[in-house]
Coordinates of C-alpha atoms and ligand atoms in Angstrom, one line a residue:
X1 CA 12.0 -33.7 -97.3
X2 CA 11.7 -30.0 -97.3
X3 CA 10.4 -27.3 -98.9
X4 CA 10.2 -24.1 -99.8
X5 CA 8.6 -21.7 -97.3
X6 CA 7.1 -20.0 -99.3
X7 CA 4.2 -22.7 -100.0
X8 CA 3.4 -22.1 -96.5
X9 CA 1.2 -19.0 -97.3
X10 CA -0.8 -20.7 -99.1
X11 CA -2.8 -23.7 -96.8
X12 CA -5.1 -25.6 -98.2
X13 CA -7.1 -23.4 -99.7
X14 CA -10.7 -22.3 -99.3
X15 CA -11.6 -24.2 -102.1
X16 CA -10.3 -27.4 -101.5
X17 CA -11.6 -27.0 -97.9
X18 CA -15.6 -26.6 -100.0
X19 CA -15.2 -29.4 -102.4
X20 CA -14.2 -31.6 -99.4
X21 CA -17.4 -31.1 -97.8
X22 CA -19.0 -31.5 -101.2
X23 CA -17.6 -35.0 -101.9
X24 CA -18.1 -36.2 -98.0
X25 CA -22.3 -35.6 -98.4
X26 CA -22.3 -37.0 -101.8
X27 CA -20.5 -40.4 -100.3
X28 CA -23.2 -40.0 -98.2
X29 CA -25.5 -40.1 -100.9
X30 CA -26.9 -36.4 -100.7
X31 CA -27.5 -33.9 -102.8
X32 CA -24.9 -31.4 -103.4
X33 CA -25.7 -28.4 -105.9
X34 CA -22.6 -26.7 -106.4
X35 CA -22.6 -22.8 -106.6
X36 CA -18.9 -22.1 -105.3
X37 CA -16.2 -22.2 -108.3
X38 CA -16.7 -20.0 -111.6
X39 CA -16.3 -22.8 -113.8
X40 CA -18.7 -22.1 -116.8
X41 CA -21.1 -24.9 -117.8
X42 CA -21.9 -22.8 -121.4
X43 CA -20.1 -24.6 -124.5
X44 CA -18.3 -22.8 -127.2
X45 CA -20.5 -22.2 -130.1
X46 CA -20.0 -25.0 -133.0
X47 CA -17.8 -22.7 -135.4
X48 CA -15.2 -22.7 -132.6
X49 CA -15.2 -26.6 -131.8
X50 CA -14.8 -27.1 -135.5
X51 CA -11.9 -25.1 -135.6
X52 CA -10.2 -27.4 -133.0
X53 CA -11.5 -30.4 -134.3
X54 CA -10.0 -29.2 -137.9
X55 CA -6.8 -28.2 -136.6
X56 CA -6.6 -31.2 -134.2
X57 CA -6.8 -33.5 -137.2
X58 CA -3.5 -32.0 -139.0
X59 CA -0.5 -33.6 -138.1
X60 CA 1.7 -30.6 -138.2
X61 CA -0.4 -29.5 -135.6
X62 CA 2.1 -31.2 -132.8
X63 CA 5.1 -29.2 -132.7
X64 CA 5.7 -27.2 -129.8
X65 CA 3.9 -24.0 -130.5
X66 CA 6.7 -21.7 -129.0
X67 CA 5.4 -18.3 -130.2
X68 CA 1.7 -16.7 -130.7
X69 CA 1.4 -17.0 -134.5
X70 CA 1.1 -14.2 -137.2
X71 CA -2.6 -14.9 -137.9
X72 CA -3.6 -14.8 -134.1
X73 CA -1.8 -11.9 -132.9
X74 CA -3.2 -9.9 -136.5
X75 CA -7.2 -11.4 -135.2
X76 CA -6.6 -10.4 -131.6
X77 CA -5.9 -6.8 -133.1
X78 CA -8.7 -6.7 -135.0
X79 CA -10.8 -7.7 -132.2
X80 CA -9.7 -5.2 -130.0
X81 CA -10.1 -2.4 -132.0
X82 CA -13.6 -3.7 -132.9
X83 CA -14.7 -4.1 -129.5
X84 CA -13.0 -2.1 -127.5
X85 CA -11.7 0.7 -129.7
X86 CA -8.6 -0.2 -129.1
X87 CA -5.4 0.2 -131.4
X88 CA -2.3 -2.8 -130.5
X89 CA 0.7 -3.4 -132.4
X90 CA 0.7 -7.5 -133.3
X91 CA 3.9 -8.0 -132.4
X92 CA 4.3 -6.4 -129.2
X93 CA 1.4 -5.2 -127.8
X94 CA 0.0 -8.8 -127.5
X95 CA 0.9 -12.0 -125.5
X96 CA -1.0 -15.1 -125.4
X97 CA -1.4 -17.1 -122.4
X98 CA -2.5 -20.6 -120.8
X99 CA -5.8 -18.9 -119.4
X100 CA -5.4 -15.2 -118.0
X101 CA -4.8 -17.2 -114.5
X102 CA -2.0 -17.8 -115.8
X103 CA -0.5 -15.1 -116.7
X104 CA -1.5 -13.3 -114.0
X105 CA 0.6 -16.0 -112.0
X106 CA 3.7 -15.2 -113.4
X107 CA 3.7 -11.3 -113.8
X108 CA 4.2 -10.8 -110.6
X109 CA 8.0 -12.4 -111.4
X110 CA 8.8 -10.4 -114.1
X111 CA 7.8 -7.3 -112.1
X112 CA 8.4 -7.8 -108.5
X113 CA 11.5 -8.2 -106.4
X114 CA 11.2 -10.1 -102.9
X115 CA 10.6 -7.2 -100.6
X116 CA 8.1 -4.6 -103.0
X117 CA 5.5 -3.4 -102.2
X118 CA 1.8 -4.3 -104.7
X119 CA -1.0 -2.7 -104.2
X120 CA -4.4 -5.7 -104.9
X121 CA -8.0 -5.5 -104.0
X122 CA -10.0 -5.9 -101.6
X123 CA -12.0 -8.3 -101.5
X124 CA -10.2 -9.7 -104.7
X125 CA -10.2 -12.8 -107.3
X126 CA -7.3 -14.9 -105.0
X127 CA -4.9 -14.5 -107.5
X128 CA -4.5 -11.1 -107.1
X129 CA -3.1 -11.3 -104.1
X130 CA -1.1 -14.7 -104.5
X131 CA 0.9 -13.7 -107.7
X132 CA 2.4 -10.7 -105.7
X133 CA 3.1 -13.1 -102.8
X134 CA 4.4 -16.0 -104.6
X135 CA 7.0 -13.0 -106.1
X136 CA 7.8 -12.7 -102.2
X137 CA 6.4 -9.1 -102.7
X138 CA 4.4 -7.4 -100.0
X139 CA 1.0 -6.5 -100.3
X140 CA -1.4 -3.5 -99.5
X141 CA -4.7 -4.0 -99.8
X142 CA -7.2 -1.4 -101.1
X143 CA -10.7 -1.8 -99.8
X144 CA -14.0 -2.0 -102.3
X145 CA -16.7 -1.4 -99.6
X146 CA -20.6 -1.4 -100.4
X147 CA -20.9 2.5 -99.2
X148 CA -18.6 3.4 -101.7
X149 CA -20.0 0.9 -104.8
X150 CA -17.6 -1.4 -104.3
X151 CA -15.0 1.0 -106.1
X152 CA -11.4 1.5 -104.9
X153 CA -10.8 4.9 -103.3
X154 CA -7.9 6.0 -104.6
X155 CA -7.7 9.1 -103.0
X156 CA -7.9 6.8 -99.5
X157 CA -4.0 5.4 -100.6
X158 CA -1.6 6.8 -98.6
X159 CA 1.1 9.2 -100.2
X160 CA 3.6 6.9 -98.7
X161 CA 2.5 3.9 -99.9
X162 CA 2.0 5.0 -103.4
X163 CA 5.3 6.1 -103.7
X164 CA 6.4 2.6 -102.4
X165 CA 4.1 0.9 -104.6
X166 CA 5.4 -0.7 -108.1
X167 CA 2.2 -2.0 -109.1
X168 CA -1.5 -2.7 -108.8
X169 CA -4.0 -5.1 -109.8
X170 CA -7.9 -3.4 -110.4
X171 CA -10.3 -5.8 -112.1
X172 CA -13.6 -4.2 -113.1
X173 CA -16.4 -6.2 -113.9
X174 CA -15.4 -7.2 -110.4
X175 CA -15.2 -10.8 -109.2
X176 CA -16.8 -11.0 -106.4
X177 CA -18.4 -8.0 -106.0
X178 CA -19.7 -7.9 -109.4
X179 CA -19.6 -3.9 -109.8
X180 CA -18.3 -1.8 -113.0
X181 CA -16.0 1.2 -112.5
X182 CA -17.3 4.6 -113.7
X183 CA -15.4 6.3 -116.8
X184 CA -14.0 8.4 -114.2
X185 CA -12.5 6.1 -112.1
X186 CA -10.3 4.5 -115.2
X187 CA -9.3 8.9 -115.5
X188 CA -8.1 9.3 -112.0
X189 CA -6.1 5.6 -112.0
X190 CA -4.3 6.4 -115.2
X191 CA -3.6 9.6 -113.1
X192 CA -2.6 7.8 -110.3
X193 CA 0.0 5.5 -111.8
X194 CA 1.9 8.2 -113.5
X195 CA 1.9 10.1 -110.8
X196 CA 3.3 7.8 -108.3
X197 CA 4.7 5.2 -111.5
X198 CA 3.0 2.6 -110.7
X199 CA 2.2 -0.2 -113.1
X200 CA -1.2 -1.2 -113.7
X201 CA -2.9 -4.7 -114.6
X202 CA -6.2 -4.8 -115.1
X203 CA -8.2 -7.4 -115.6
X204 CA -11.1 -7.6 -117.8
X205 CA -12.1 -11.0 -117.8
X206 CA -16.1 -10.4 -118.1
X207 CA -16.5 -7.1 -120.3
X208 CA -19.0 -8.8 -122.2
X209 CA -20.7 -10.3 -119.0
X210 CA -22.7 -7.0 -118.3
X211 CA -26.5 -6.5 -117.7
X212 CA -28.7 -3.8 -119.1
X213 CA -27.8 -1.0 -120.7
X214 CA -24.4 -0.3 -119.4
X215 CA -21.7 -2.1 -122.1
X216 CA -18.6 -3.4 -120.6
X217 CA -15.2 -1.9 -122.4
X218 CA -11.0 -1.8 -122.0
X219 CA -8.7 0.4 -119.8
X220 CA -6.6 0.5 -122.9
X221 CA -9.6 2.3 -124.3
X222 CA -8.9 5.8 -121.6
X223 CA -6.1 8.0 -122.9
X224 CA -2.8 7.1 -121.4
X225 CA -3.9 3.5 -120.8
X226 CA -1.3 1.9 -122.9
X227 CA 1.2 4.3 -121.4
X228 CA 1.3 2.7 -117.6
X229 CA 0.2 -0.8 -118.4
X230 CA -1.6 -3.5 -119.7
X231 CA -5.1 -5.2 -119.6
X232 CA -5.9 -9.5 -119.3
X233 CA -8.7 -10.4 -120.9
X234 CA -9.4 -14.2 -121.3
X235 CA -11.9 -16.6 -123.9
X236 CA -12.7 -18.9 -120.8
X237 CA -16.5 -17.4 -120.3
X238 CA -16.9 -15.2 -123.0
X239 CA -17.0 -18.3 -125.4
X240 CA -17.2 -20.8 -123.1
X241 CA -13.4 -22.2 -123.5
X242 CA -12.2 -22.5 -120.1
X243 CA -10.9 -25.8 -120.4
X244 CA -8.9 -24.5 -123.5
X245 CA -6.8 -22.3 -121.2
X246 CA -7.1 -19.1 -123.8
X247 CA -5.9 -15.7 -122.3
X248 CA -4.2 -12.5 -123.3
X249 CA -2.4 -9.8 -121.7
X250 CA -2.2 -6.4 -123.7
X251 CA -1.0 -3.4 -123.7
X252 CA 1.9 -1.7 -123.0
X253 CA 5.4 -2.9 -124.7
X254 CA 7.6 -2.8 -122.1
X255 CA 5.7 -4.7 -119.7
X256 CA 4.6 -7.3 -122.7
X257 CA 8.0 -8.0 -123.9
X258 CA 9.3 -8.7 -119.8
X259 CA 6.3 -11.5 -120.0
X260 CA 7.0 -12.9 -122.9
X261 CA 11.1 -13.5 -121.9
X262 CA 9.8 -14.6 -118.9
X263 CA 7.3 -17.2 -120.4
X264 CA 9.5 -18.2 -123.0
X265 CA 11.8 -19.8 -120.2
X266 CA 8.5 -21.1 -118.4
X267 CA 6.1 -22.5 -121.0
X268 CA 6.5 -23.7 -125.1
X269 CA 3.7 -21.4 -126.2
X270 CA -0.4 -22.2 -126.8
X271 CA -1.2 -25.6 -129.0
X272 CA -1.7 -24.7 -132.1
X273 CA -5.3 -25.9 -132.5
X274 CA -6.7 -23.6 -129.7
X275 CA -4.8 -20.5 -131.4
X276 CA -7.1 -21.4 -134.7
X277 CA -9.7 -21.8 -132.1
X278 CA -9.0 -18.6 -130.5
X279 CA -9.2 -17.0 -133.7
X280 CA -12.3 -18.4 -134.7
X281 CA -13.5 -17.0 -131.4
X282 CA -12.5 -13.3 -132.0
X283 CA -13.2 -13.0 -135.5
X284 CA -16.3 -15.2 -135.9
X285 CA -19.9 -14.5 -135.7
X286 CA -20.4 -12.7 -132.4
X287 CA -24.6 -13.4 -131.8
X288 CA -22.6 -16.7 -129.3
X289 CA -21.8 -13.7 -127.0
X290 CA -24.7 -12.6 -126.5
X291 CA -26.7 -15.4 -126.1
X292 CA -24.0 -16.5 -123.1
X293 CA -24.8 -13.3 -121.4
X294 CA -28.4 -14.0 -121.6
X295 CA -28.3 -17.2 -120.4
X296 CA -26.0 -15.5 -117.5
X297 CA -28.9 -13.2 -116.7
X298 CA -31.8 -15.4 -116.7
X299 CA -30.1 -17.7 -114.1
X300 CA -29.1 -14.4 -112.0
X301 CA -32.8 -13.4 -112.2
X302 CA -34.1 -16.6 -111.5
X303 CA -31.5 -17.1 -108.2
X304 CA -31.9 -13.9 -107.2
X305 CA -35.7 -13.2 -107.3
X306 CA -36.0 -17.1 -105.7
X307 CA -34.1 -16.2 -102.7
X308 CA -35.6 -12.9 -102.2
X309 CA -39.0 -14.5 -102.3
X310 CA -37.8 -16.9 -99.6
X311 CA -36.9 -13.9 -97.5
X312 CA -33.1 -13.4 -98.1
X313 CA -32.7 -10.5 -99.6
X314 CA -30.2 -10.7 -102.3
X315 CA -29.2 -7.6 -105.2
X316 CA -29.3 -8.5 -108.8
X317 CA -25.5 -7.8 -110.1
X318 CA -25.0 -5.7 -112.8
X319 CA -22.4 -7.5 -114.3
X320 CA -19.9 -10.9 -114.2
X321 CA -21.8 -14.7 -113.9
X322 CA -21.9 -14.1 -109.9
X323 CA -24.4 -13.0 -107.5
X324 CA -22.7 -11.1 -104.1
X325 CA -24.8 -11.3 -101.6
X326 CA -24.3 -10.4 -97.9
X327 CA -25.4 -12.9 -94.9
X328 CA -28.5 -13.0 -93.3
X329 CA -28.2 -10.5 -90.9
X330 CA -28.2 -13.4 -87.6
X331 CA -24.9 -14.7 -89.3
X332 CA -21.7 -12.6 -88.1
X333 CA -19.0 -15.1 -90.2
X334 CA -19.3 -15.8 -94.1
X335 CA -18.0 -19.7 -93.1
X336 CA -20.5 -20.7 -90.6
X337 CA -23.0 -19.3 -92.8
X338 CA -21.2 -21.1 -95.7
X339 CA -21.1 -24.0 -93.6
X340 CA -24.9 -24.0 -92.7
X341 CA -25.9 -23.6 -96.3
X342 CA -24.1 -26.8 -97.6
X343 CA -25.2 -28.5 -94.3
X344 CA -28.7 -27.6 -94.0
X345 CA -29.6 -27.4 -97.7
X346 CA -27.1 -28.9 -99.5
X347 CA -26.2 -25.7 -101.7
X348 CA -22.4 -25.2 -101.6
X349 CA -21.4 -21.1 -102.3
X350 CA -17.7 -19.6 -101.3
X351 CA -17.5 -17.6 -98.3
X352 CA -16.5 -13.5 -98.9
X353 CA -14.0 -14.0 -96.5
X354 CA -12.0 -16.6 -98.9
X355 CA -11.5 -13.2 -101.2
X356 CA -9.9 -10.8 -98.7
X357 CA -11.0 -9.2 -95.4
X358 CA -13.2 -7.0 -97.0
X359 CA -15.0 -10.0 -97.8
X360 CA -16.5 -10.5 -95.0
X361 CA -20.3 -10.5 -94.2
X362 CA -20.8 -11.8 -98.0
X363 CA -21.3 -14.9 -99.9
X364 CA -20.6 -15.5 -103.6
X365 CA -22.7 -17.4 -105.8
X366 CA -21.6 -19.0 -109.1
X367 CA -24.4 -19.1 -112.1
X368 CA -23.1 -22.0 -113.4
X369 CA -25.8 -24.2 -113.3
X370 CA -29.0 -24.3 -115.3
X371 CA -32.0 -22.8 -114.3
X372 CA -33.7 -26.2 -113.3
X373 CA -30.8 -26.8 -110.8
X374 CA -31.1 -23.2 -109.5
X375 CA -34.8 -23.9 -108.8
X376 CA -34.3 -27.0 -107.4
X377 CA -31.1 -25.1 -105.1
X378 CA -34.3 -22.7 -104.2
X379 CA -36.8 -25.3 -102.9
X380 CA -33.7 -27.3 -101.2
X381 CA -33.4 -23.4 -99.3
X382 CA -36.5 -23.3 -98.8
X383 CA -37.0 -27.0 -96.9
X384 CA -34.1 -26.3 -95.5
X385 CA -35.8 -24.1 -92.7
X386 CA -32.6 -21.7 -92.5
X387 CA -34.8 -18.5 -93.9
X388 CA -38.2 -19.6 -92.0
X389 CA -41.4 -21.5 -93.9
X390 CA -41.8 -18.8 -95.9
X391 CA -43.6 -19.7 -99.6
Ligands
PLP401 C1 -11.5 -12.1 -112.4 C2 -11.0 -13.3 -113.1 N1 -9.8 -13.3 -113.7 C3 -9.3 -14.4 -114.3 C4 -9.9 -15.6 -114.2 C5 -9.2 -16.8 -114.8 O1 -9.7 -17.0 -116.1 P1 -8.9 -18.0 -117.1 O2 -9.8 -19.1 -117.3 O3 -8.7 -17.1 -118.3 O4 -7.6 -18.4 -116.5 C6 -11.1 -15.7 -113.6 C7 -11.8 -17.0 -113.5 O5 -12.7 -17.2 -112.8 C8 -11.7 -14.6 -113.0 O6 -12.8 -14.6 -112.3

């Protein structure tokens, strides 16, 4: 058999590589408490499941969706300009999509030739980067380092390459690094892309995932948003529907109507019972939000304070359901420290380095696990002896 060559890029994946270590000590019959994948562990609130379980239990409800209906493009507008400030036209300002993974898997097709150039993160949510390549496009990579917040420099983009460039991918609240942009960064982006005509996706996949007294908010929202490109936002932690596969990518026309041809030929449109769902997720009562993102921060305190306290010194994000931290300082490789964790104490976390180069010299730490397993992740730290005796 062969195949295409362009699966080589891809290995096996830092990921599988993790959960293959996780299901060899749990043969073994050892604990395993598993911090690496984002996959939220917070259910949808009971207004939402009842609107699958309502629309699940119609049998017109089994036709092949094909298009985003009337009443859930009309709700996602509403939302938008209820939350974000935001004004979208229904029918073409708005796409659904299978999860915002998804979607940001295919744009790359209906944007990219084999050869251009896309300009992605780093370090970056893995998609970023494999959405370009799986296009055959090339990529430039745009640091986010600690001494500058974790913010792209976009002044630090060489003329050349902008010109070259046909789009890029910025994502604030930031997976990993769990940083918000300033106001002015959005400014000088929007600047950026028409200057050099470069299309932008941005992904906003945990606005309402932010910590004290900063409020999360849309890139549509910044004058001239709409005018070089769109925003993905998805339902997956905001009301804990991952499993539903609800997304959306917004914004401009032009790049919206390219998806949806493109999706048309790929995919038969959402099930109908997680549109109603969706909808009873943007227009319901809100207070679910909010007690998601509490529950986010109250694990993040506990985990980070914990492994402070054990002498690891670990920042408190401002935002997203993920805690950044950098290695102790006797580690020089985010694997081997990665490695050691699961090892030694049993606590599985993804190494920077799976996230770009830039990565490097950090470890990422999902809060998806109640607070008793994050205490009990603590004390199996502690034992572990990898940060000293300390109590
Ligand atoms: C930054 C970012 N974008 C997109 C996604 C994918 O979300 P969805 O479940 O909507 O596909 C994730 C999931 O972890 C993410 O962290």
């Amino acid at each position: 058999m062969q195949f295409a060559k362009r699966m080589e890029q891809f290995g096996d994946g830092i990921f599988t590589r993790l959960s293959e270590i996780k299901r060899r000590k749990m043969a073994e019959g050892e604990e395993v408490i598993d911090l690496s994948v984002g996959t939220p562990n917070i259910p949808p609130a009971q207004h939402i499941i009842d609107a699958i379980v309502d629309a699940a239990s119609d049998k017109k409800n089994y036709i092949y969706a094909l298009n985003d209906q009337e009443d859930l493009l009309e709700a996602v507008s509403v939302w938008y300009k209820n939350r974000y400030g935001v004004n979208l036209k229904p029918e073409t300002e708005i796409c659904s999509l299978l999860g915002s993974q998804e979607g940001l898997a295919h744009i790359s097709l209906s944007i990219l030739d084999a050869g251009d150039l896309a300009l992605v993160p780093d370090p970056c949510y893995p998609i970023f980067a494999d959405g370009p390549r799986l296009a055959g496009a090339r990529l430039y990579y745009m640091p986010q380092k600690k001494e500058n917040g974790y913010i792209i420099q976009l002044q630090d983009i060489p003329e050349a390459i902008a010109r070259e460039a046909k789009f890029m991918i910025v994502s604030y609240p930031n997976n990993p690094t769990t940083r918000l942009a300033p106001d002015s960064f959005y400014r000088e982006l929007i600047d950026f892309a028409k200057k050099y005509d470069i299309i932008v996706l941005h992904d906003n996949a945990y606005s309402e995932l932010v910590f004290g007294d900063r409020k999360g908010g849309s890139f549509l929202a910044f004058p001239g948003g709409k005018d070089v490109g769109v925003e993905f936002n998805s339902l997956s932690k905001t009301y804990g529907l991952a499993g539903a596969r609800i997304g959306f990518c917004l914004g401009n026309a032009g790049v919206i109507s390219r998806l949806k041809t493109l999706k048309s030929n790929m995919d038969y449109g959402m099930f109908l019972p997680l549109q109603k769902a969706a909808i009873a997720a943007v227009t319901g009562e809100q207070s679910c939000v909010e007690v998601t993102r509490r529950t986010y921060e109250r694990r993040r305190d506990i985990l980070c304070e914990g492994l402070t306290a054990l002498g690891w010194k670990v920042e408190k994000p401002e935002a997203t359901m993920f805690v950044w931290a950098a290695i102790p300082a006797w580690y020089s490789s985010s694997e081997t420290f990665a490695l050691d964790l699961v090892e030694k104490a049993g606590v599985l976390v993804t190494p920077g380095s799976a996230f770009g180069p830039s990565g490097e010299g950090h470890v990422r730490m999902a809060l998806v696990q109640e607070e008793g397993v994050l205490i009990r992740g603590l004390d199996l730290i502690r034992d572990s002896g990898l940060f000293g005796t300390v109590r």
